[in-house]
Coordinates of C-alpha atoms and ligand atoms in Angstrom, one line a residue:
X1 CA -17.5 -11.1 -3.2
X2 CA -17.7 -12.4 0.2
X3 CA -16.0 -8.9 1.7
X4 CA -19.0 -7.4 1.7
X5 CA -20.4 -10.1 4.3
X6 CA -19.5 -10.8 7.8
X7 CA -20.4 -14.9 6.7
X8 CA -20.5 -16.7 3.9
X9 CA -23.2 -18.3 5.4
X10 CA -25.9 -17.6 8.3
X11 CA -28.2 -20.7 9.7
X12 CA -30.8 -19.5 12.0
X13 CA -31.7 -22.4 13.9
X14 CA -29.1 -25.2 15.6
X15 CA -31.2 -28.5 15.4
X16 CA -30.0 -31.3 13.2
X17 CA -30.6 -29.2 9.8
X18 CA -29.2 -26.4 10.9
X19 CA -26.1 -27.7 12.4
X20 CA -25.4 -30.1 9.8
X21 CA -25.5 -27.4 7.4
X22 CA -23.6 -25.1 9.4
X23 CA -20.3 -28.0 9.7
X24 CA -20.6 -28.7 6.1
X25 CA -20.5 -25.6 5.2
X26 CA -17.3 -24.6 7.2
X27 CA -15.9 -28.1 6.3
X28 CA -16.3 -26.6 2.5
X29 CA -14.3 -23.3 3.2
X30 CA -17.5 -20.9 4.6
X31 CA -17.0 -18.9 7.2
X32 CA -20.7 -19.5 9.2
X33 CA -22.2 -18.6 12.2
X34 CA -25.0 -20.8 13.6
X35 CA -28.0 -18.7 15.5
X36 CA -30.0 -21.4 18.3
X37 CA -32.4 -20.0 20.5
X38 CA -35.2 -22.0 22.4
X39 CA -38.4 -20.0 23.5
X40 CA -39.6 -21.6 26.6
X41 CA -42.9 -23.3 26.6
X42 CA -45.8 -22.0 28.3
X43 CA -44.8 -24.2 31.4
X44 CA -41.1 -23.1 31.5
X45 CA -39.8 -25.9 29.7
X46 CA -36.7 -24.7 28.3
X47 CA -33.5 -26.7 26.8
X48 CA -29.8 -26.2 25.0
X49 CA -28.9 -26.5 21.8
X50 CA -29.3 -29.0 19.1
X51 CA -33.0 -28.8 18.0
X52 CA -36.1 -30.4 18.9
X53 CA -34.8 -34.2 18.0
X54 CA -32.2 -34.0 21.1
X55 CA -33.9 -32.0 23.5
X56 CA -37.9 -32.6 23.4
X57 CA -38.0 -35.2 19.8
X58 CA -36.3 -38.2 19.0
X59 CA -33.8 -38.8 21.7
X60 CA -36.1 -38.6 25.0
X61 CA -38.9 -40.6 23.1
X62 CA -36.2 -43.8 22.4
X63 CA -34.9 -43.8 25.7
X64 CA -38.6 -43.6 27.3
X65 CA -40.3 -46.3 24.8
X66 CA -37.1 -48.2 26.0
X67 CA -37.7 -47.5 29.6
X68 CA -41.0 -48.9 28.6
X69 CA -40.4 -51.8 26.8
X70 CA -37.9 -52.7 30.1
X71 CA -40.6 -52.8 31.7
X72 CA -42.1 -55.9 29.9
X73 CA -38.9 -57.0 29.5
X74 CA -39.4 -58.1 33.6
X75 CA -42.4 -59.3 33.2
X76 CA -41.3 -61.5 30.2
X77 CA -38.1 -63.2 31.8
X78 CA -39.3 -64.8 34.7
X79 CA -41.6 -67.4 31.7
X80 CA -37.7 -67.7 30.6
X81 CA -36.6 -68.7 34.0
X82 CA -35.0 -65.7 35.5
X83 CA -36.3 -65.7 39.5
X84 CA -38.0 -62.2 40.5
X85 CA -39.1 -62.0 44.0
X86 CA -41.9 -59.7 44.6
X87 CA -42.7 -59.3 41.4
X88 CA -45.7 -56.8 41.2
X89 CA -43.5 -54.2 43.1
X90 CA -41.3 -54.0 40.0
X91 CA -42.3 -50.7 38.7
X92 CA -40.2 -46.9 37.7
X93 CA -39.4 -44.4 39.4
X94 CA -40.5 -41.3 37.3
X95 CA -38.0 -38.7 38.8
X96 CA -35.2 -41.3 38.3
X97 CA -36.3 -41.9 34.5
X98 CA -36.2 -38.4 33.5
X99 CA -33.3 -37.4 35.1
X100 CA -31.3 -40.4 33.4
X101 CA -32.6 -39.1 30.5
X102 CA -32.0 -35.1 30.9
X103 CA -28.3 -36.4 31.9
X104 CA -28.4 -37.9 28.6
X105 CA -29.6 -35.1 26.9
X106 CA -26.8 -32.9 28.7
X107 CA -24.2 -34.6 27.8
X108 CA -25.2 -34.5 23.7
X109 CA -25.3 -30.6 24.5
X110 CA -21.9 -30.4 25.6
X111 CA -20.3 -32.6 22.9
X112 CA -22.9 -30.7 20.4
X113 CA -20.8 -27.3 21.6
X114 CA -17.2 -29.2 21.5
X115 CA -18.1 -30.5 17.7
X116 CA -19.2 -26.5 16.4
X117 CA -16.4 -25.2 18.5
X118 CA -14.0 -27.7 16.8
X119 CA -15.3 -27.5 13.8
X120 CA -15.2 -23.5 13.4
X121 CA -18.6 -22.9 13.6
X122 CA -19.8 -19.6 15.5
X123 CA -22.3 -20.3 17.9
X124 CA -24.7 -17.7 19.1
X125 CA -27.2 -18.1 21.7
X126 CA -29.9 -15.6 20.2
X127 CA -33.1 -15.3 18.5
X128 CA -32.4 -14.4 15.0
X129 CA -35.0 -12.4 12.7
X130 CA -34.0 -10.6 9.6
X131 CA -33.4 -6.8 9.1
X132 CA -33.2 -7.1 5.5
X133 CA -32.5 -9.8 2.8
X134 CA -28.5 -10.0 3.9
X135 CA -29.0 -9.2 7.7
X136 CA -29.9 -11.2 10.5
X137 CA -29.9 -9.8 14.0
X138 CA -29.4 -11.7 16.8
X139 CA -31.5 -11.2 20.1
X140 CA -29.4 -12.6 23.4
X141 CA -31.3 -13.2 26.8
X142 CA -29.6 -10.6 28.3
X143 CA -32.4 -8.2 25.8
X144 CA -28.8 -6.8 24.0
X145 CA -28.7 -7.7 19.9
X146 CA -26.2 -8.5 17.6
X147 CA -26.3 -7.7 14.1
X148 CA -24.5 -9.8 11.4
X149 CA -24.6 -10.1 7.5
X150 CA -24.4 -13.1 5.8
X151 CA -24.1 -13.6 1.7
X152 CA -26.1 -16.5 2.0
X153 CA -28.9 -17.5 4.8
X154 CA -30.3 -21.0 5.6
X155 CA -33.6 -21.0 7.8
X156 CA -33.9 -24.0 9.8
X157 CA -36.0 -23.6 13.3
X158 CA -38.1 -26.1 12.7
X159 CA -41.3 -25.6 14.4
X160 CA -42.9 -26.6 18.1
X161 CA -46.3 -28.4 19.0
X162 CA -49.7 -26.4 18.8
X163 CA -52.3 -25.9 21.4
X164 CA -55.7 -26.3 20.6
X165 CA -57.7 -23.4 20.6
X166 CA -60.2 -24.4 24.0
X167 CA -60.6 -23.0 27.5
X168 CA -58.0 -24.2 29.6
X169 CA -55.4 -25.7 27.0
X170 CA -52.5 -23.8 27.6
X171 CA -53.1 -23.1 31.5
X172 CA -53.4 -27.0 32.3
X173 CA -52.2 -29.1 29.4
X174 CA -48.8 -29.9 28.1
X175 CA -47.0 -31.1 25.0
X176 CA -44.3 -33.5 23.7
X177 CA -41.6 -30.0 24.8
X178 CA -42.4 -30.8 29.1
X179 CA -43.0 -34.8 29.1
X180 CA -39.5 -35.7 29.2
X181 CA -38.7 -33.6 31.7
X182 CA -41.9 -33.7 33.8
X183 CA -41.0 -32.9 37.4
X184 CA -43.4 -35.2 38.5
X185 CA -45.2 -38.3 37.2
X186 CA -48.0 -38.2 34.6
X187 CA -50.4 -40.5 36.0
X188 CA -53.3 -40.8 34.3
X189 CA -52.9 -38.7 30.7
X190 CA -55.4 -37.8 28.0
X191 CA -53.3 -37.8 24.9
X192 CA -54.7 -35.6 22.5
X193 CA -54.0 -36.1 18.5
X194 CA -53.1 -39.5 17.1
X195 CA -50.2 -38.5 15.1
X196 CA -47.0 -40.7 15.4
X197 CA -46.2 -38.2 18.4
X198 CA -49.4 -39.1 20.3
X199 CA -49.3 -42.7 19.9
X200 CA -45.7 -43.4 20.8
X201 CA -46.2 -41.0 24.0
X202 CA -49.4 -42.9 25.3
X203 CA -47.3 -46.2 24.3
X204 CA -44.7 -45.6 26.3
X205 CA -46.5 -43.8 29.4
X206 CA -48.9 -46.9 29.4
X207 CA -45.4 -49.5 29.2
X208 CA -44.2 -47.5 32.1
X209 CA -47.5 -48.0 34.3
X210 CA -49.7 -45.2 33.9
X211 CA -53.5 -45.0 32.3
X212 CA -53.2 -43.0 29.0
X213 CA -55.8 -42.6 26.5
X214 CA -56.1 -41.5 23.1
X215 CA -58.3 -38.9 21.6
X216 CA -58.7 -39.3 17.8
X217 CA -60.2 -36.5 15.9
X218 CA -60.5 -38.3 12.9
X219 CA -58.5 -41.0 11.3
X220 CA -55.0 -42.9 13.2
X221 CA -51.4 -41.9 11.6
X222 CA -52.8 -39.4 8.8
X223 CA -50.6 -40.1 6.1
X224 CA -49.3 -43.5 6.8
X225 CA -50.5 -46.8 5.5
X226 CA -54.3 -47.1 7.2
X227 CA -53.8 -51.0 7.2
X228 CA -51.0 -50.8 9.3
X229 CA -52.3 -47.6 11.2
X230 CA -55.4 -49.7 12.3
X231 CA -53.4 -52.5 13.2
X232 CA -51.3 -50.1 15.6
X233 CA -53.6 -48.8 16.7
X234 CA -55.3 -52.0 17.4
X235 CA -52.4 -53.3 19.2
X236 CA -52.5 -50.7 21.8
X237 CA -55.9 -51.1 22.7
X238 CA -55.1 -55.0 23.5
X239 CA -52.3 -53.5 25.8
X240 CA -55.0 -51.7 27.5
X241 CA -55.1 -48.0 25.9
X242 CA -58.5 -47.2 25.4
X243 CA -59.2 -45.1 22.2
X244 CA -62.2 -42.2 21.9
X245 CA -62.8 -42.3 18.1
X246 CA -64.6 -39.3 16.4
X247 CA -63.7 -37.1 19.4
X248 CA -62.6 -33.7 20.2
X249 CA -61.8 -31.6 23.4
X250 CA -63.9 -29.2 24.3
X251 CA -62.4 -27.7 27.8
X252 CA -60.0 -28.1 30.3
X253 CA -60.9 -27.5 33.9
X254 CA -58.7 -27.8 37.2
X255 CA -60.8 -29.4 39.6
X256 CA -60.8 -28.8 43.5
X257 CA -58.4 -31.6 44.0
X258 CA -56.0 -30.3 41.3
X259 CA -56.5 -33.0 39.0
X260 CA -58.1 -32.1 35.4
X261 CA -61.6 -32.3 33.9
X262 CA -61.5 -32.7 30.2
X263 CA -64.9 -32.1 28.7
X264 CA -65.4 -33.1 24.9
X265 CA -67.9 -34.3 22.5
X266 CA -68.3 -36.6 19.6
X267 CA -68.2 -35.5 16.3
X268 CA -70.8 -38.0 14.6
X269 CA -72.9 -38.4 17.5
X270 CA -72.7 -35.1 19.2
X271 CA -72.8 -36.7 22.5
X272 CA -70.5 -35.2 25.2
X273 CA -68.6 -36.7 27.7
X274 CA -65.9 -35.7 30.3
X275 CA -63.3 -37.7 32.3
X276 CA -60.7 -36.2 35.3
X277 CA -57.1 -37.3 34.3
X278 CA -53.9 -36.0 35.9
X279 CA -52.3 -34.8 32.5
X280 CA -53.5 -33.8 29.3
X281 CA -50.6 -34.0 26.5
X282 CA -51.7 -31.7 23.4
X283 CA -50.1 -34.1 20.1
X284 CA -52.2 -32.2 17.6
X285 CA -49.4 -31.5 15.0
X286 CA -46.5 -29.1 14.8
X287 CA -46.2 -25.8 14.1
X288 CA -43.7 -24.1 11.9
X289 CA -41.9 -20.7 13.7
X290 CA -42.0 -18.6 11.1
X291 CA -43.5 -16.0 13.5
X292 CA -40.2 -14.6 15.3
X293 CA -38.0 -14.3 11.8
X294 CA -39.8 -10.9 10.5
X295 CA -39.6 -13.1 7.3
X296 CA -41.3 -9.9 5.7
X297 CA -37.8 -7.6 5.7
X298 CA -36.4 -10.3 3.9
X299 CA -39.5 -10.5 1.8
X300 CA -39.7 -14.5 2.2
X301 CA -42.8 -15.6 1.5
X302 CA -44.8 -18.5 4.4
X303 CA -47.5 -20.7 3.8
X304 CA -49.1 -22.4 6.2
X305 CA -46.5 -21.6 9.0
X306 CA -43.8 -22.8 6.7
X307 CA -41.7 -21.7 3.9
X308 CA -42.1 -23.0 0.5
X309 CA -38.8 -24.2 -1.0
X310 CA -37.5 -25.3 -4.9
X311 CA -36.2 -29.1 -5.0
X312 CA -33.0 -27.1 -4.3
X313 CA -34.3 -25.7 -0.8
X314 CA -34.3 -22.6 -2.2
X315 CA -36.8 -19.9 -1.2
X316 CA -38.3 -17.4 -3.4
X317 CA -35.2 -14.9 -2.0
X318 CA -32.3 -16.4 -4.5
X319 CA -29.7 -16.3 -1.6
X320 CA -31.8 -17.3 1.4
X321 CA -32.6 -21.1 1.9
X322 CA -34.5 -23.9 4.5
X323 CA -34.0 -27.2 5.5
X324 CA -35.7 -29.4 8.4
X325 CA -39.4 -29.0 9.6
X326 CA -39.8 -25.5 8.7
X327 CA -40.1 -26.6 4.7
X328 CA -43.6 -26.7 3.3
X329 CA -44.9 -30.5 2.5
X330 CA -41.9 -32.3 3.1
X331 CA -41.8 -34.6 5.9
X332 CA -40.4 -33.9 9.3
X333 CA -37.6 -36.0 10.0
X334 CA -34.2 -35.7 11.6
X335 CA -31.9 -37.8 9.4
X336 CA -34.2 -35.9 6.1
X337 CA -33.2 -32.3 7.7
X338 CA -29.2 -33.3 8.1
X339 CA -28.8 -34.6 4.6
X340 CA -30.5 -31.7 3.0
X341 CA -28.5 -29.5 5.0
X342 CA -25.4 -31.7 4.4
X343 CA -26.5 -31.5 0.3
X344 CA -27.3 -27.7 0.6
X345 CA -24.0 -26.5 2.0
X346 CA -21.9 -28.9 -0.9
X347 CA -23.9 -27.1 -3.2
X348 CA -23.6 -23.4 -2.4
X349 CA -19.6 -24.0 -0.8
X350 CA -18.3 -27.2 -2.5
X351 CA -19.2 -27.2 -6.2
X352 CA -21.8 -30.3 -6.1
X353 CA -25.2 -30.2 -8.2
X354 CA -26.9 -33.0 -5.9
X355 CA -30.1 -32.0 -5.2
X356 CA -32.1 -33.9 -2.2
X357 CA -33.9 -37.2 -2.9
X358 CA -36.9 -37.1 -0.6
X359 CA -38.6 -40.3 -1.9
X360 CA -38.7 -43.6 -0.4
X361 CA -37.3 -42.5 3.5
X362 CA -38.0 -45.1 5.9
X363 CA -39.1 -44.3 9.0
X364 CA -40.3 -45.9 12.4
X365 CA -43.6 -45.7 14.7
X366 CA -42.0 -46.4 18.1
X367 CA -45.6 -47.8 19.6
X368 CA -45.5 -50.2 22.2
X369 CA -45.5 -53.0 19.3
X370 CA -43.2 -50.8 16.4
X371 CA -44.2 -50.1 12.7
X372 CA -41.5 -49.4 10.5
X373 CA -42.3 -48.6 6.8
X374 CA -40.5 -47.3 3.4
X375 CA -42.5 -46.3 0.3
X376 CA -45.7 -46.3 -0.7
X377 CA -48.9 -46.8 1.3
X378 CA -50.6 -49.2 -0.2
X379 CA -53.6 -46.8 -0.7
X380 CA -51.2 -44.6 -2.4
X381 CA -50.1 -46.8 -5.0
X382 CA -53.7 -47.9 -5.9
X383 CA -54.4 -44.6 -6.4
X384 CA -51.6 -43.4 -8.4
X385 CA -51.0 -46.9 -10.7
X386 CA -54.7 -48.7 -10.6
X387 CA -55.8 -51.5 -8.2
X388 CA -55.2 -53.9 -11.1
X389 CA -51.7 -52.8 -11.5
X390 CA -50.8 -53.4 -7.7
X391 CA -49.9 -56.6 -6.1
X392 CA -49.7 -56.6 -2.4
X393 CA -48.0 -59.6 -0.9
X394 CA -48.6 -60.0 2.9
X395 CA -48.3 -62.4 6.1
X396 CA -48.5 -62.9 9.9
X397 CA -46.2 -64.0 11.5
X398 CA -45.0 -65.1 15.2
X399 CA -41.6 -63.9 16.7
X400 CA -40.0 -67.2 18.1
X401 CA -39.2 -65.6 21.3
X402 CA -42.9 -64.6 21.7
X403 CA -43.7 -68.1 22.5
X404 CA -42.2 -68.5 25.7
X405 CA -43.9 -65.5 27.6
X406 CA -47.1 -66.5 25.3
X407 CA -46.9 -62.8 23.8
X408 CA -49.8 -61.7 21.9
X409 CA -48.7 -62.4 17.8
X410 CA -52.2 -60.9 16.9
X411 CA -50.5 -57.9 15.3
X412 CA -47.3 -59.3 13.8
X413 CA -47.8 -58.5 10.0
X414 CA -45.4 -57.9 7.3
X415 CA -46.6 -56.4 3.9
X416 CA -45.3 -55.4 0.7
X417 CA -46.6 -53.5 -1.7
X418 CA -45.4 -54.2 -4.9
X419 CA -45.9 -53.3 -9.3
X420 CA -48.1 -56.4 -10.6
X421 CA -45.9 -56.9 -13.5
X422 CA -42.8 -58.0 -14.5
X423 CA -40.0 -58.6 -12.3
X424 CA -42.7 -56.8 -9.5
X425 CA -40.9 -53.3 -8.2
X426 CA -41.1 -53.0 -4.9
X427 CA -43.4 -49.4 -3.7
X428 CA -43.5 -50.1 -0.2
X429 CA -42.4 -52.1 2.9
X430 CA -44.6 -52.3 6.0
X431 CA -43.7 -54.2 8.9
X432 CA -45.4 -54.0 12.3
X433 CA -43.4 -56.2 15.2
X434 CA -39.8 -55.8 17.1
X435 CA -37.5 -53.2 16.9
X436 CA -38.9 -52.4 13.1
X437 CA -36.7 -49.5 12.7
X438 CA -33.9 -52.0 12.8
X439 CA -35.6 -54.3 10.6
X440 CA -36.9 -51.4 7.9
X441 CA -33.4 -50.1 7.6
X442 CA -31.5 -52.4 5.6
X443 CA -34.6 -53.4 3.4
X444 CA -34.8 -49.1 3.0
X445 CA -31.4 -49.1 0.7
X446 CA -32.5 -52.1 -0.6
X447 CA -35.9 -50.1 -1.8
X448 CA -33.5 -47.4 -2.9
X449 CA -31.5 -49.7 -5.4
X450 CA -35.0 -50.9 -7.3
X451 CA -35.9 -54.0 -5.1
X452 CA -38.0 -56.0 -7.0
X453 CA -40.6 -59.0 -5.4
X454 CA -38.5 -61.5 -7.7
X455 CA -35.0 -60.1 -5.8
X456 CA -36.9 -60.1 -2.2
X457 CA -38.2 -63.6 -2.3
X458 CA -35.2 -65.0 -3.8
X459 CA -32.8 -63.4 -1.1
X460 CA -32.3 -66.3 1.9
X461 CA -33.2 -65.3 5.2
X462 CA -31.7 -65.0 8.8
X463 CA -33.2 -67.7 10.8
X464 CA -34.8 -66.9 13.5
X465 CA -35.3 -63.3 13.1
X466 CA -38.8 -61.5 12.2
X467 CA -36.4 -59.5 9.4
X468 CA -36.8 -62.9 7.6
X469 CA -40.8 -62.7 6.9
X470 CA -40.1 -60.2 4.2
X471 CA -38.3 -63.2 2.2
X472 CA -41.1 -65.5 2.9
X473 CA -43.9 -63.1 1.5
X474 CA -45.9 -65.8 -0.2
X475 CA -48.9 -64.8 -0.7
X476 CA -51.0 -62.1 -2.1
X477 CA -54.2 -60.3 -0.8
X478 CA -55.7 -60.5 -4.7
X479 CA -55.1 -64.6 -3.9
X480 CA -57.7 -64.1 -1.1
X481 CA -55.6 -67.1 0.9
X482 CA -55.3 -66.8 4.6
X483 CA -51.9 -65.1 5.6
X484 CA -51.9 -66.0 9.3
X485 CA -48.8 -69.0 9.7
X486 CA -49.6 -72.2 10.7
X487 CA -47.3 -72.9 13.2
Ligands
NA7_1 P1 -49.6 -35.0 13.1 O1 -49.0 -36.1 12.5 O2 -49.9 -33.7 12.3 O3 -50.9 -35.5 13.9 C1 -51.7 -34.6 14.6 C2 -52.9 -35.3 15.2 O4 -53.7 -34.5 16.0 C3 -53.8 -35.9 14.1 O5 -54.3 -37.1 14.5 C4 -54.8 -34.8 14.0 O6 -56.1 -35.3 13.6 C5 -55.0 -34.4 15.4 N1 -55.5 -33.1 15.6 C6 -55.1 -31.9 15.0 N2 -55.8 -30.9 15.4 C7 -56.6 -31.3 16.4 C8 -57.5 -30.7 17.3 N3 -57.7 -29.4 17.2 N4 -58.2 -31.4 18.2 C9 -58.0 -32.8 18.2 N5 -57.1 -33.4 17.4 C10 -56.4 -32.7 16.5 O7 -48.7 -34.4 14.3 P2 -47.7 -35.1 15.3 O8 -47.6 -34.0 16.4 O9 -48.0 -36.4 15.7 O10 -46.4 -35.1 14.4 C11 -45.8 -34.0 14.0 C12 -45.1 -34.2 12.8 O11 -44.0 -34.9 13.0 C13 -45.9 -34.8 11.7 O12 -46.4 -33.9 10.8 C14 -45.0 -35.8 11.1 O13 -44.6 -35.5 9.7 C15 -43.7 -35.8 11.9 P3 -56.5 -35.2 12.0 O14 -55.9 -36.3 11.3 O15 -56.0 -33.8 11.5 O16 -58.0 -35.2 12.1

């Protein structure tokens, strides 16, 4: 019985798995207590609670790319009539941008602490690492600890950027956990890695007026659609951020003027090469922390810096669970992490069986010109059904309020990739153009309740919207006809 416990339920970790596991779980009758602790990063960066999304992730990201795409916004408006004296002297203050965004981020914190207050959650500000397979202890700042016992335990800590393993990485460069609250401005940044994380940051840094460049090691958005990866990363090199292809980092020096020399070679070619830049951002992937739990008491087993879970999030300790980043080969996601927290606590405190659906999640490259996509890659779904099995319906397009300003529409595309036969299921939605979150969102549920090519094309459009194109998808790439419009 639950006696023997101090909780019904322990979550180490107050992110957006964590803490929507945590509420749930009271919500369903548990007593809970929710463990949040952030380790600072090697520059100081530190932050409250609510998980990486909030404080270094999601959050700061939107509000920058829209600080960025602002800043177009100006240049845009005067080819719609708006007078702007002066012009060229439009540009951001840096200190101004992050502090509008750390108030931002303060004031989720508070209502974050209202909410778990409200909701009867206990909130501990301490490290948590187990003792044994029903105890958790609790490290505070102040050094003292706290133990507590728990009948069940969720892990969710999610996990925090890596640092390449080079002279000079961790003295001089910085990740995705300082940017946002930078005290001073970038200036010219190398971004390393050319994940979803690096190409969003050099995106918006470049929107806001400084040089970034992007070190590839090998291919663009690993794991996405390489189509539509190319085509992003196309896009950004029209806007003027240069790409090294094939590339690695080799060392980080501070020169005599305080500025940083980034030495690197090329893969293929072996030549080297070296540029000064004012920042170097580290995006090379994420890093589960599973080093700080003494999983080992427990006896939890980790694989590659995560923990392996059942399709119920279980680990291989019965009573001890994850959810968020910190799972092994699921994807990293905010809104995936709360509703298999949400699911977990129904299940162990409310009687459900529903089990978490991780197919078909939509989710949203916020580069300068956005990819949105749900499904399959089309890649994928040749491999896994046969090319001749696949159709793939595609088109350019141009955004009627592009005209105006004479926007680029080089890399307004919409795809679908769809089963050849029959009614034509749809696998997978790619669209690359405005505010494509928005856009994938709707067509996402739509996805999720067996869309088929007959259903899409025969659904009427909004006029004028870009949403629209993915009712207009005429024709396919087997066809071999030209998909640019021609108006
Ligand atoms: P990702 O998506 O794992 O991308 C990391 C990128 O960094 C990727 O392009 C890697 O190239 C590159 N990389 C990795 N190690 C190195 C080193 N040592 N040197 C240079 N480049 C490197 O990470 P993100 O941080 O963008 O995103 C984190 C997670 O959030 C991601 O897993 C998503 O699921 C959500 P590679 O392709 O490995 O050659």
């Amino acid at each position: 019985g639950s006696h023997e416990y101090d909780y019904d339920l322990i979550v180490i970790g107050g992110g957006s798995g964590g803490l929507a596991c945590a509420k749930e779980a009271v919500a369903n009758g548990a007593k809970v207590a929710c463990l949040d602790y952030v380790k600072p990063t090697p520059l100081g960066t530190k932050w409250g609670i609510g998980g990486t999304c909030v404080n270094v992730g999601c959050i700061p990201k939107k509000l920058m790319h829209q600080a960025s795409l602002l800043g177009e916004s100006i240049h845009e408006a005067t080819a719609y009539g708006w007078e702007i004296p002066n012009k060229e002297a439009i540009k951001p203050k840096w200190e101004n941008l992050v502090q509008a965004v750390q108030n931002h981020i303060k004031s989720v914190n508070w209502v974050t602490r209202v909410d778990l207050r409200d909701k009867k959650v206990e909130y501990i500000n301490g490290a948590g690492s187990f003792k044994d397979p029903h105890t958790v202890v609790a490290k505070m700042k102040n050094g003292s600890e706290r133990t507590l016992t728990g009948r069940n335990v969720v892990i969710a800590v999610g996990g925090r950027p890596r640092y390449p393993d080079i002279p000079g990485a961790v003295e001089y460069g910085i990740t995705s956990d300082d940017l946002f609250s930078l005290d001073k401005e970038p200036g010219k940044t190398l971004v390393v890695g050319a994940g979803y994380i690096g190409l969003e940051c050099a995106g918006f840094l470049k929107g806001l007026g400084y040089d970034a460049t992007v070190m590839v090691r090998s291919i663009v958005l690993r794991g996405f659609d390489q189509q539509m990866a190319n085509m992003v990363a196309d896009s950004m090199v029209e806007r003027g951020i240069p790409f090294l292809h094939k590339t690695i980092p080799k060392s980080v020096e501070k020169t005599q003027d305080g500025r940083l020399l980034v030495k690197y070679v090329n893969t293929e070619t072996q030549e080297e090469g070296s540029d000064v830049y004012d920042t170097v951002l580290w995006a090379i992937g994420r890093k589960g922390l599973v080093d700080d739990l003494n999983l080992g008491a427990a006896g939890i087993e980790v694989k590659a810096d995560k923990i392996a879970v059942n399709e119920a999030e279980q680990t291989n300790v019965p009573h001890i669970f994850a959810v968020g980043d910190i799972i092994h080969g699921r994807p990293e996601l905010t809104p995936v992490a709360i509703h298999a927290g949400r699911l977990l606590a129904r299940r162990l405190f409310g009687g459900s069986k529903q089990i978490m659906d991780y197919t078909d999640v939509a989710t949203t490259v916020f580069s300068p010109l956005e990819y949105a996509c749900v499904g399959m890659a089309e890649e994928d779904a040749i491999q896994k059904f046969g090319e001749d099995n696949i159709e793939v319906f595609h088109g350019f397009y141009k955004p009627t309020e592009f005209f105006i300003p004479q926007k680029s529409v080089r890399y307004c595309y919409v795809k679908a990739v769809a089963e050849r036969s029959g009614d034509q299921k749809v696998l997978g939605l790619h669209y690359l153009g405005p505010v494509a979150g928005e856009v994938i969102q709707g067509f996402a549920a739509a996805v999720k309740s067996g869309l088929t090519m007959k259903i899409l094309l025969n659904t009427v459009g909004i006029h004028p919207t870009t949403a629209e194109e993915f009712t207009r998808l005429a024709i396919t790439k087997r066809s071999g006809l030209d998909p640019t419009p021609a108006s």
